[in-house]
Coordinates of N, CA and C and ligand atoms in Angstrom, one line a residue:
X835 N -69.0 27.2 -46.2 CA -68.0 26.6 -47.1 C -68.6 25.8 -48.2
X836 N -68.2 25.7 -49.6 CA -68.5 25.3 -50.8 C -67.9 23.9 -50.9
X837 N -68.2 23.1 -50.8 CA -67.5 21.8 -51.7 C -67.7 21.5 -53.0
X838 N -66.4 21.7 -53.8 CA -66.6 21.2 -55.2 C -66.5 20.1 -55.6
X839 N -67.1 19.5 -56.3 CA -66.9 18.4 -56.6 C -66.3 18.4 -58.2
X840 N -65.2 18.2 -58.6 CA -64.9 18.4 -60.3 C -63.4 17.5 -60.3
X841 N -63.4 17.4 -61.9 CA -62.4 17.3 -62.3 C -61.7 18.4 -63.3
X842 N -60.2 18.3 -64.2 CA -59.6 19.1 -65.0 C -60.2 19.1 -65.9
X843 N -61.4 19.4 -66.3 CA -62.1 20.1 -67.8 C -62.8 21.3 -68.0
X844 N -63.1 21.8 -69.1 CA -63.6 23.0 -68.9 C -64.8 22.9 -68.1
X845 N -65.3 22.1 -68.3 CA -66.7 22.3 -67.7 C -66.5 22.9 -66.2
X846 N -65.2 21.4 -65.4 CA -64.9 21.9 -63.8 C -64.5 23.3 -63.9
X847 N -63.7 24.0 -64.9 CA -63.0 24.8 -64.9 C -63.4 26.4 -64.3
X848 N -65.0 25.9 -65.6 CA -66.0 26.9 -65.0 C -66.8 27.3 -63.6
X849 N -66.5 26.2 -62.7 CA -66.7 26.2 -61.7 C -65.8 27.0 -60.4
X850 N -64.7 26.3 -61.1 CA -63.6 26.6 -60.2 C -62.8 28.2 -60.2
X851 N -62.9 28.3 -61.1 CA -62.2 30.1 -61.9 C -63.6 30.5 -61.0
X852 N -64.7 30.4 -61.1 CA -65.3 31.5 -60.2 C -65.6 31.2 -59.2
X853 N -65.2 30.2 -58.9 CA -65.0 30.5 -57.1 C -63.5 31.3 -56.7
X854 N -62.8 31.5 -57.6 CA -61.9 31.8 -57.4 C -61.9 33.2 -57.7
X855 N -62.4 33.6 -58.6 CA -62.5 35.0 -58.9 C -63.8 35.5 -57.6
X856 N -64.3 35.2 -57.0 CA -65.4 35.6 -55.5 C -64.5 35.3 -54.4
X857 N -63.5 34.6 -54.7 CA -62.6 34.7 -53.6 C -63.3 33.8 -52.3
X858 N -64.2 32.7 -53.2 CA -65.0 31.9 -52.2 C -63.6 31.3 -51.4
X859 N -64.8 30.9 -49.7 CA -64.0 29.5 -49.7 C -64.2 28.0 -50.0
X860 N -63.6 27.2 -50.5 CA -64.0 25.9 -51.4 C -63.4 24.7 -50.5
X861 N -63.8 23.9 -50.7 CA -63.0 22.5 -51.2 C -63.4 22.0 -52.0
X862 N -62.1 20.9 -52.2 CA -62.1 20.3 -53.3 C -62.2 18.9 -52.6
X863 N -63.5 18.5 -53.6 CA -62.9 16.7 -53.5 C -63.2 15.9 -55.3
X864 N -61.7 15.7 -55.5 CA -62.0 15.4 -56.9 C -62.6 14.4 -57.9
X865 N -62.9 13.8 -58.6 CA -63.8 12.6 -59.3 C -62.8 12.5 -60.3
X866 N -62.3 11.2 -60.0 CA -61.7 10.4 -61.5 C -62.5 10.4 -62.5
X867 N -62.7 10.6 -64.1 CA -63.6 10.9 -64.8 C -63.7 9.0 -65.1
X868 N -61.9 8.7 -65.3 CA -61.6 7.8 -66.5 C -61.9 6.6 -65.2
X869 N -61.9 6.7 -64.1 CA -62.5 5.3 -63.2 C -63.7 5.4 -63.0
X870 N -64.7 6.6 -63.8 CA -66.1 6.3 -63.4 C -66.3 6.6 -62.7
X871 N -66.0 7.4 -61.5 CA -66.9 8.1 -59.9 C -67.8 8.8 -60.5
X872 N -67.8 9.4 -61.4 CA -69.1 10.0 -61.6 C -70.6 9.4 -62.0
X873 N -69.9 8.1 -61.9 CA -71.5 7.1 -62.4 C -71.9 5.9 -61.1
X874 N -71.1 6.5 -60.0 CA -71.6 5.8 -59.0 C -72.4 6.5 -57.9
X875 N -73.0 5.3 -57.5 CA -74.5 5.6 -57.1 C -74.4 6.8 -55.7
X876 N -73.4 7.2 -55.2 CA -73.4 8.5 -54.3 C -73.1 9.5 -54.9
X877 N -72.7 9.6 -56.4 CA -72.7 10.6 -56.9 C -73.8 11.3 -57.5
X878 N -74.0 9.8 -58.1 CA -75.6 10.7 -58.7 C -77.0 10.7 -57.7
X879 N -76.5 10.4 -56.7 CA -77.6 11.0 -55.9 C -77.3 12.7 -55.5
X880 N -76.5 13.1 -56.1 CA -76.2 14.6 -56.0 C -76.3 15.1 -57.3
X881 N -75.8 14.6 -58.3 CA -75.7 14.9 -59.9 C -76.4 13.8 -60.7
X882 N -77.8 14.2 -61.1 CA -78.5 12.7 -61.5 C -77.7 12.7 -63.1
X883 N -77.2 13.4 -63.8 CA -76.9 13.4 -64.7 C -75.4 12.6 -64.9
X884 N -75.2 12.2 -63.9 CA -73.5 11.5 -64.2 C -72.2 12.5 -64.4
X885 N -72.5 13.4 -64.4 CA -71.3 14.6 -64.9 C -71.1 15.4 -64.3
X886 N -69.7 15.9 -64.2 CA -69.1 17.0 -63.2 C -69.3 17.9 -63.9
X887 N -69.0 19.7 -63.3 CA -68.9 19.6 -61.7 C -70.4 19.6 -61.1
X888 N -70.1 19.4 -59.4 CA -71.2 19.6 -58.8 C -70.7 20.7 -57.4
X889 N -71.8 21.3 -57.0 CA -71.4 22.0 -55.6 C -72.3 21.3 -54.6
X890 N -71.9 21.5 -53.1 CA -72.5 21.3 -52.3 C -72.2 22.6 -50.9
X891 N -73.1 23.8 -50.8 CA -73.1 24.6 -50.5 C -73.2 24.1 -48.4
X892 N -72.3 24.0 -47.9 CA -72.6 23.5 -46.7 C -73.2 24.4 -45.9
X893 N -72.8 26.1 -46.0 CA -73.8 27.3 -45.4 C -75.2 27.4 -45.5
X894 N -75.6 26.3 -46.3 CA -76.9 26.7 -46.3 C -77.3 25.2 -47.0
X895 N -77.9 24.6 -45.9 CA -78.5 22.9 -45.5 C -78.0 22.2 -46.4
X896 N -76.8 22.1 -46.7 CA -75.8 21.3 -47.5 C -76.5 21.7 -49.0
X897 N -77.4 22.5 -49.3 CA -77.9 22.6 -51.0 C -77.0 22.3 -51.8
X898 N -77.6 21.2 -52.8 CA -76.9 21.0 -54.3 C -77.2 21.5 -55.4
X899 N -76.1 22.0 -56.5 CA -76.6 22.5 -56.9 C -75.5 21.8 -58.2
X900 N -76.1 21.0 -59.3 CA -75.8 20.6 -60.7 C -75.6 21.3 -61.8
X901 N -74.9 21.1 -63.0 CA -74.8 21.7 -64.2 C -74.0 23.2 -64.2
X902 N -73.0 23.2 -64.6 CA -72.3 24.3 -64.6 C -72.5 25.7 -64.2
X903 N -73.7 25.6 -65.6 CA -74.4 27.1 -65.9 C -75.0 27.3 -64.6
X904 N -75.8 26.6 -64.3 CA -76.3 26.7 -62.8 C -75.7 27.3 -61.7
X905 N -74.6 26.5 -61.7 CA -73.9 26.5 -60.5 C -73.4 27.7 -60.7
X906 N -72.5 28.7 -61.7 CA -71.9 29.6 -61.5 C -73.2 31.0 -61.4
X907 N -74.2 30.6 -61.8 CA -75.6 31.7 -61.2 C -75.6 31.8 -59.9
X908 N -75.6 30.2 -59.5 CA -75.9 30.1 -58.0 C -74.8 30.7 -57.0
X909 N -73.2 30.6 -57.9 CA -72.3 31.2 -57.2 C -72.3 33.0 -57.0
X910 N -72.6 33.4 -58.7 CA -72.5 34.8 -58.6 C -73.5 35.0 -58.0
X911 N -74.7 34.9 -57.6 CA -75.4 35.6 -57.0 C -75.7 35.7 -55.2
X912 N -74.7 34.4 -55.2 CA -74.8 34.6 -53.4 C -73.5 35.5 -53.2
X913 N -72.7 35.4 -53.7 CA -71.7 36.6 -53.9 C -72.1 38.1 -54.4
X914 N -73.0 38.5 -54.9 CA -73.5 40.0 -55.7 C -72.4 40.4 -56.4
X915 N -71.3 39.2 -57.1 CA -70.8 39.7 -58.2 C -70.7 38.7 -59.7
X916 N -70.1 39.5 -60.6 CA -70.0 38.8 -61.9 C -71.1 38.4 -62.8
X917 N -72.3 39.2 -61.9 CA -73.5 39.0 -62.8 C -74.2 40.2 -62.3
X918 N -74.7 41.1 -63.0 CA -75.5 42.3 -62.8 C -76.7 42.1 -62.2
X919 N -77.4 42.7 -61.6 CA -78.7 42.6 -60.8 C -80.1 43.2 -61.4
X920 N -79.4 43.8 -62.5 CA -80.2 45.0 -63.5 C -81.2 44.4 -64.4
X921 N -81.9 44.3 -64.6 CA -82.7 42.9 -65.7 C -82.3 42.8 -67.0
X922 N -81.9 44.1 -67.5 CA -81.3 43.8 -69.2 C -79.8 43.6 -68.6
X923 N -78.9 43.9 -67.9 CA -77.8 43.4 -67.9 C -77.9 42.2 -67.5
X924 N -78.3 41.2 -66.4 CA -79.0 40.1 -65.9 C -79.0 39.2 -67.3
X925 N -79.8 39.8 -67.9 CA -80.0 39.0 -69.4 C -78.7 39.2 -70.5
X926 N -78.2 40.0 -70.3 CA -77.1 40.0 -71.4 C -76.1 38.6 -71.1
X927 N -75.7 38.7 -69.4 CA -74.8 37.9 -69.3 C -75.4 36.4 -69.7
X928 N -76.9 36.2 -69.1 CA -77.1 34.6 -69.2 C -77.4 35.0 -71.0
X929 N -77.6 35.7 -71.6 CA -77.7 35.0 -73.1 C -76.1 34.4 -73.2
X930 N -75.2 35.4 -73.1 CA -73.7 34.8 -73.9 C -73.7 33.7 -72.7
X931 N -74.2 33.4 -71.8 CA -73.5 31.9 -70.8 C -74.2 30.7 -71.4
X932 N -75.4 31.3 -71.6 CA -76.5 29.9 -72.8 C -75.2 29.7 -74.1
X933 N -75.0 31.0 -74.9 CA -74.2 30.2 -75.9 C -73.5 29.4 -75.9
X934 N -72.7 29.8 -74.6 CA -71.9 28.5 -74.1 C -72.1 27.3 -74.0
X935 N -73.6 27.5 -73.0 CA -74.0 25.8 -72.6 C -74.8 25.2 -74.1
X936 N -75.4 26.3 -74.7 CA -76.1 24.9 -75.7 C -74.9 25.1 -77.0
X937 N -74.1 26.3 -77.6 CA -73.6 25.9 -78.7 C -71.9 25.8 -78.5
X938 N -70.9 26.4 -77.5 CA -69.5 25.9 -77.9 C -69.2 25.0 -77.0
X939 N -70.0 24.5 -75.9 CA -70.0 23.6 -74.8 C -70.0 22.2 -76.1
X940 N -71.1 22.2 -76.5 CA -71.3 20.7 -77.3 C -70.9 20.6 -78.4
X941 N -70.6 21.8 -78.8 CA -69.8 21.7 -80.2 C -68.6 21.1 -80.0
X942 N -67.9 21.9 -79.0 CA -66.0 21.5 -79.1 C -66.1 20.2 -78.4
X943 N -67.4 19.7 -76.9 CA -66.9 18.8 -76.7 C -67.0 17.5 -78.3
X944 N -68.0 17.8 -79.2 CA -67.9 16.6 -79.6 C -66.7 16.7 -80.9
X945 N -66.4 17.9 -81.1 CA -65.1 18.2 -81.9 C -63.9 17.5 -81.0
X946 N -63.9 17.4 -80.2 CA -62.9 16.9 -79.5 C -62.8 15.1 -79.3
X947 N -64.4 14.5 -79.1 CA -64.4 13.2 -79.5 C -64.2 12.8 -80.7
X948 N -64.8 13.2 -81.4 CA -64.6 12.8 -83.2 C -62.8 13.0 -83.5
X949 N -62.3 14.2 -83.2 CA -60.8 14.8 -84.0 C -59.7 14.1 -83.1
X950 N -60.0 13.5 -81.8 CA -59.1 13.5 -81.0 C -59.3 12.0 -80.1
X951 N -60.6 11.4 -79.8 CA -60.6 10.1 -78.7 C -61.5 9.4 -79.8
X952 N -62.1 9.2 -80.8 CA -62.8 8.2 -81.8 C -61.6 7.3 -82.0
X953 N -61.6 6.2 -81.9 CA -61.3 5.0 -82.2 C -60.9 5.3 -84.0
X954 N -62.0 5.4 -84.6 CA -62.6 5.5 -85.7 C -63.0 6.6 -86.2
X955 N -61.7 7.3 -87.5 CA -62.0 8.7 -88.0 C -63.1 9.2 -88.7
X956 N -63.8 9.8 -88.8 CA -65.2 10.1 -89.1 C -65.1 11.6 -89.9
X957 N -64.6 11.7 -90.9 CA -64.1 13.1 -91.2 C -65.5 13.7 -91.4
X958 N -66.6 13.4 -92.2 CA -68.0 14.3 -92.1 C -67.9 15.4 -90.4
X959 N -68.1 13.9 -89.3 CA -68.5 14.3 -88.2 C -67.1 15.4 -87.6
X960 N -65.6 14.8 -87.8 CA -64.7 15.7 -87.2 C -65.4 16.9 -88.2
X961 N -65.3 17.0 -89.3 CA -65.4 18.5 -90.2 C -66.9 18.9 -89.6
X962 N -67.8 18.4 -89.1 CA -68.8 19.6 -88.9 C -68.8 20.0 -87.6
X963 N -68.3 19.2 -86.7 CA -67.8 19.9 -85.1 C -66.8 20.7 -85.7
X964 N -66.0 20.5 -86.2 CA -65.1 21.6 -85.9 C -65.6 23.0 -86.9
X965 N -65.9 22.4 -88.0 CA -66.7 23.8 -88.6 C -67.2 24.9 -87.6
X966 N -68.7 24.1 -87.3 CA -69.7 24.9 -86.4 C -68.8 25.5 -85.1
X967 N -67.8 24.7 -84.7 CA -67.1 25.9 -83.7 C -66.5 26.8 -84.3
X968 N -65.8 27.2 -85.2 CA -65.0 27.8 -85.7 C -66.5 29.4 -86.1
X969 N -67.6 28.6 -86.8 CA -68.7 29.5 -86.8 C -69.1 30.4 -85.4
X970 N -68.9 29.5 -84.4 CA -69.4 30.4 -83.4 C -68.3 31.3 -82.9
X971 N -66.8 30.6 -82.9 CA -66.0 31.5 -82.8 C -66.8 32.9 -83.3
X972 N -66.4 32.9 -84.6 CA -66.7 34.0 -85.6 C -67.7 34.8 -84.4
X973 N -68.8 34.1 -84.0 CA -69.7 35.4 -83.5 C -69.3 35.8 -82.4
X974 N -68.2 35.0 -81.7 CA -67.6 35.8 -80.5 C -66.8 36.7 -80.6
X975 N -66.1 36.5 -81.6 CA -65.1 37.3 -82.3 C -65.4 38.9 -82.7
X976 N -67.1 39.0 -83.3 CA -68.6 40.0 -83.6 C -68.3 40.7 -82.6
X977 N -68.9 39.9 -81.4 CA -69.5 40.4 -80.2 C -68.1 41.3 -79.6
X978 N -66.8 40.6 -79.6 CA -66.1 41.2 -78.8 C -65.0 42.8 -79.7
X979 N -65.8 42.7 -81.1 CA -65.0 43.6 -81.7 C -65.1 45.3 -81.3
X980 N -66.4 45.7 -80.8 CA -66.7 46.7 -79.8 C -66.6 46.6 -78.4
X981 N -66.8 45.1 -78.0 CA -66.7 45.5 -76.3 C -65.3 44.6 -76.0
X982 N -65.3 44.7 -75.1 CA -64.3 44.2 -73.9 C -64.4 42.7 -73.7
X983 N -65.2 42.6 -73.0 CA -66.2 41.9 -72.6 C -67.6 41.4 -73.1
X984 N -67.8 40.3 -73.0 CA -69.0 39.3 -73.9 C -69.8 40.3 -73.8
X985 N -70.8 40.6 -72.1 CA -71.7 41.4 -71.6 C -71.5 42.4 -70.9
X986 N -71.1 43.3 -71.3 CA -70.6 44.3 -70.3 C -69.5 44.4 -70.2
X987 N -69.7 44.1 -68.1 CA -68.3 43.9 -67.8 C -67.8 42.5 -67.8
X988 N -66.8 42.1 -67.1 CA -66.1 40.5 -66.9 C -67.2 40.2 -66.0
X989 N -67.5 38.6 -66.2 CA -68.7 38.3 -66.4 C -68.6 36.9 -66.1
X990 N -69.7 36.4 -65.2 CA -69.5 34.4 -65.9 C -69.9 34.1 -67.2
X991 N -70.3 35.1 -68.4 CA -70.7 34.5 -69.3 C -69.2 34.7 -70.2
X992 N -67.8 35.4 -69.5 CA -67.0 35.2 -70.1 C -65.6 34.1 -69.9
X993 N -65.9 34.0 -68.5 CA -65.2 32.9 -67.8 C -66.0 31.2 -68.6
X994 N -67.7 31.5 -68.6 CA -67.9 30.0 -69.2 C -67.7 30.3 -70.6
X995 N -67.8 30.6 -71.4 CA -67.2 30.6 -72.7 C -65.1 30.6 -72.8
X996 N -64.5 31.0 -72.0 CA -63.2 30.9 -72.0 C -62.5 29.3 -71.7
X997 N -63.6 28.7 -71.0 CA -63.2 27.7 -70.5 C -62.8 27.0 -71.7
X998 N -63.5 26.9 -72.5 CA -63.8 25.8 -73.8 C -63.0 26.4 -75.1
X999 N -63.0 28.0 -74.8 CA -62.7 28.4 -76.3 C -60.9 28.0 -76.3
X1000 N -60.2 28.5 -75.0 CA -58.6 28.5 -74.7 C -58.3 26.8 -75.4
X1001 N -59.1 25.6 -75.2 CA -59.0 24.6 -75.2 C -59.2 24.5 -77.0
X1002 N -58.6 25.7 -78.1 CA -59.6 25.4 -79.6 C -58.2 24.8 -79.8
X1003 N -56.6 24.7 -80.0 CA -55.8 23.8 -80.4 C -56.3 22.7 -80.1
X1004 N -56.3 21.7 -78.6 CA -57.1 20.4 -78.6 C -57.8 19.9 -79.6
X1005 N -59.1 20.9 -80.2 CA -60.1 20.6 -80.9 C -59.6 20.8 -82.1
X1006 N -58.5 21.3 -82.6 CA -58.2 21.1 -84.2 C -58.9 22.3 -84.7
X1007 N -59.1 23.4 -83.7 CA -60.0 24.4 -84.4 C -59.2 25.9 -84.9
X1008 N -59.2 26.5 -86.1 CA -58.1 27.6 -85.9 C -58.8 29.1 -85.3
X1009 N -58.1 29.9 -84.9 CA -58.4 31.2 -84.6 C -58.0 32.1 -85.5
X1010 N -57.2 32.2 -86.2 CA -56.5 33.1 -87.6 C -57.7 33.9 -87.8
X1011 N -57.2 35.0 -87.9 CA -58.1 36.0 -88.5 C -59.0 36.6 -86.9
X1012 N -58.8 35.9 -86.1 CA -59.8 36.5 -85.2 C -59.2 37.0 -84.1
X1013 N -59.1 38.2 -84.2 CA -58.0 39.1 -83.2 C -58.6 39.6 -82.4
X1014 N -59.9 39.7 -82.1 CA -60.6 40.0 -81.2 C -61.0 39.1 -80.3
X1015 N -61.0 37.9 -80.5 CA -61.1 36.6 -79.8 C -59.8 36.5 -78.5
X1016 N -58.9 36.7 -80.3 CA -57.6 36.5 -79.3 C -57.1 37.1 -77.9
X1017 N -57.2 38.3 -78.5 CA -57.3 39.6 -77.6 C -58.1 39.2 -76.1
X1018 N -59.4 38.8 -76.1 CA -60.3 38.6 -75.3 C -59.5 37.3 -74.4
X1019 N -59.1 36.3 -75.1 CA -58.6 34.7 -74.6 C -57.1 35.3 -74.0
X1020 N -56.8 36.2 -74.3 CA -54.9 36.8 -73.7 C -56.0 37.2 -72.3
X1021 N -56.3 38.7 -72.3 CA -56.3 39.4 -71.4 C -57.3 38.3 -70.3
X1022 N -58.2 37.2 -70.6 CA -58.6 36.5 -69.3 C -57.5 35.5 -68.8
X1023 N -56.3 35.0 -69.7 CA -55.8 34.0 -69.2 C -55.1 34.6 -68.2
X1024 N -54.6 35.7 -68.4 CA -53.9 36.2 -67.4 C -54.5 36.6 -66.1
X1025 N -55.4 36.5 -66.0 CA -56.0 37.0 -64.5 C -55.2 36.0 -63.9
X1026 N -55.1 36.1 -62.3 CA -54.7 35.2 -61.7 C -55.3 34.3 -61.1
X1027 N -56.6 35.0 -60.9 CA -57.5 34.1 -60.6 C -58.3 32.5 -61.7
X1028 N -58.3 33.0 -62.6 CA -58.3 32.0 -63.8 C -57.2 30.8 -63.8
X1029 N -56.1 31.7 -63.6 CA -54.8 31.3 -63.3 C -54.7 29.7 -62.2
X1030 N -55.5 30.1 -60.9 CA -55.3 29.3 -59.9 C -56.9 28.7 -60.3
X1031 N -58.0 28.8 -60.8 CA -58.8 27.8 -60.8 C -58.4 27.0 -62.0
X1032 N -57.8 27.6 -62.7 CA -57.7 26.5 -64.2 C -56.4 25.5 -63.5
X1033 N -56.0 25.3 -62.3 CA -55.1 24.4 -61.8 C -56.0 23.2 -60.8
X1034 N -56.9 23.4 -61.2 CA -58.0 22.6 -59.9 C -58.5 21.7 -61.0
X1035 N -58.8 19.9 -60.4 CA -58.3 19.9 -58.8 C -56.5 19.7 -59.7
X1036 N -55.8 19.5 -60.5 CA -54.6 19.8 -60.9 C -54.1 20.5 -61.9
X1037 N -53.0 20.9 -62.2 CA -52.5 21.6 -63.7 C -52.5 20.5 -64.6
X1038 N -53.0 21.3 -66.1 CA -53.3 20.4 -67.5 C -53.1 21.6 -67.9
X1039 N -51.6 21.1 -69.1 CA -51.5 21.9 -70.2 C -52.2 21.4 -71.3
X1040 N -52.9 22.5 -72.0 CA -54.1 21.8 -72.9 C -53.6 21.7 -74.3
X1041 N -52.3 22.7 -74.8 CA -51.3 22.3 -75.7 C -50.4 21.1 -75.6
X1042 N -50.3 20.0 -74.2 CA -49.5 19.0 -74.2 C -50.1 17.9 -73.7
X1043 N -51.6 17.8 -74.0 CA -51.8 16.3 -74.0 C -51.3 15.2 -74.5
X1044 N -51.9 14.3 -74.2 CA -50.7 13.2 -74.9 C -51.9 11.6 -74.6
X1045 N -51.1 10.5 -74.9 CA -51.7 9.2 -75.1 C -52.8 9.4 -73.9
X1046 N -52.4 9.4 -72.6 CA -53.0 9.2 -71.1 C -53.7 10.0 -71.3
X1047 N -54.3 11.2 -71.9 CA -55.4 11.8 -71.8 C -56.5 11.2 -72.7
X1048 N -55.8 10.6 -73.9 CA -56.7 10.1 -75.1 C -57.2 8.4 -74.6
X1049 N -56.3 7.8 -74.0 CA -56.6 6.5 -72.9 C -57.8 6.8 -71.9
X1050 N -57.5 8.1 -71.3 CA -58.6 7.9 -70.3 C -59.9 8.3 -70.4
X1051 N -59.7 9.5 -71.7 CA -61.3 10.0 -72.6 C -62.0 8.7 -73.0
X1052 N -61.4 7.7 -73.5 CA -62.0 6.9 -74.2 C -61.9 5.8 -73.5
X1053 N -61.8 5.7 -72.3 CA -62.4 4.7 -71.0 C -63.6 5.0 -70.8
X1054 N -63.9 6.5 -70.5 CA -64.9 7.5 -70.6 C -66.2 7.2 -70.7
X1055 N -65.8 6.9 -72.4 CA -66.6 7.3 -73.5 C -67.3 6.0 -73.5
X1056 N -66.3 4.8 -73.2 CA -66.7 3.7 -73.8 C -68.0 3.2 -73.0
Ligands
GSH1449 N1 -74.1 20.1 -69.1 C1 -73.2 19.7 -68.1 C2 -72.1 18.9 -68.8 C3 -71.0 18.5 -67.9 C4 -70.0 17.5 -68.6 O1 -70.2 17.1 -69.7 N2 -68.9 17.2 -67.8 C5 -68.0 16.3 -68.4 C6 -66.6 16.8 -68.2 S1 -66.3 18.3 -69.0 C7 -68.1 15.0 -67.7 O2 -68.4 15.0 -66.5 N3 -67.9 13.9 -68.4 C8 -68.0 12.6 -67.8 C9 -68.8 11.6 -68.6 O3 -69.2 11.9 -69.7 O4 -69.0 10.5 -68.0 C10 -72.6 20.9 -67.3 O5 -72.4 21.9 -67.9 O6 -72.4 20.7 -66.1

């Protein structure tokens, strides 16, 4: 059995959609972001970095395992799915799951501080978060104009890029013009499985945030 440890962001989201898509079995035990469990001292003796999600694989000597990207490796491969075993497919999927983790992961999250939980409007900083996502859009947009799928087939490197991209209203970022994105962001939301991890550990409509979300980001932050 898996214990997850997350909360409702993409980051957990990523976590959660593929346990859900492996059809693992999970629990959940969830971390208040905005009361700080993630900065207490039993957490980060699991997650030294302060940040959700985390797993704790109880099948096998309780192993932890940190950082998203990680974790959904660690998931697809004790599963033998959602990541190919082939060495250039192997590689296709972790290239597009890196773009995620080093460029629309930190982009949107900090498009999302600056345009949405800053105290203090910063238009240079809102305009180049949101720029540079809109840029990388564009090359998902590239990528997905011939394929289906980022790498291949459905993939964690499409589930961790979905997490973040579904969430581009929040960020003040547009899609226009990019029908292939779009296209790509329809046909995953519908899985059902997406469906039931994007509800973990509860449902957030990411079109109807409101004060309480922007209150509790910037308890967060502070
Ligand atoms: N690189 C980390 C980033 C995780 C991360 O930033 N998680 C956010 C939620 S999406 C978090 O825990 N924020 C809490 C905080 O900043 O204190 C990963 O991919 O797991």
């Amino acid at each position: 059995m898996i214990e997850l440890l997350t909360s409702e962001t993409p980051n957990g989201w990523k976590a959660s959609i593929t346990l859900e898509e492996l059809e693992m079995d999970y629990t959940v035990r969830p971390i208040s972001l905005s009361k700080g469990e993630q900065k207490e001292d039993w957490y980060l003796k699991l997650n030294p970095n302060g940040r959700i999600p985390t797993i704790i694989d109880h099948d096998f000597d309780d192993f932890v395992v940190f950082e998203s990207g990680a974790i959904m490796i660690y998931l697809a491969e004790k599963a033998g799915k959602l990541l190919p075993t082939d060495v250039k497919g192997r590689s296709r999927v972790i290239q597009w799951l890196m773009f995620q983790m080093g460029g629309i992961g930190p982009m949107m999250g900090q498009a999302n501080v600056f345009y949405r939980y800053a105290p203090e409007k910063i238009p240079y900083a809102i305009e180049r978060y949101q720029r540079e996502s809109r840029r990388l859009f564009e090359v998902l947009d590239g990528q997905l104009k011939d394929n289906e799928f980022l790498a291949g087939e459905y993939s964690i490197a499409d589930i961790a890029n979905w997490c973040w991209v579904a969430g581009y209203e929040w960020s003040g970022i547009s899609i226009d013009g990019l029908d292939n994105l779009k296209r790509w962001l329809d046909t995953i939301a519908a899985r059902p499985a997406v469906q039931r991890g994007k509800a973990v550990p509860e449902p957030v409509d990411l079109g109807q945030q409101d004060e309480k979300t922007i209150e509790g980001a910037r308890n967060m932050l502070a």
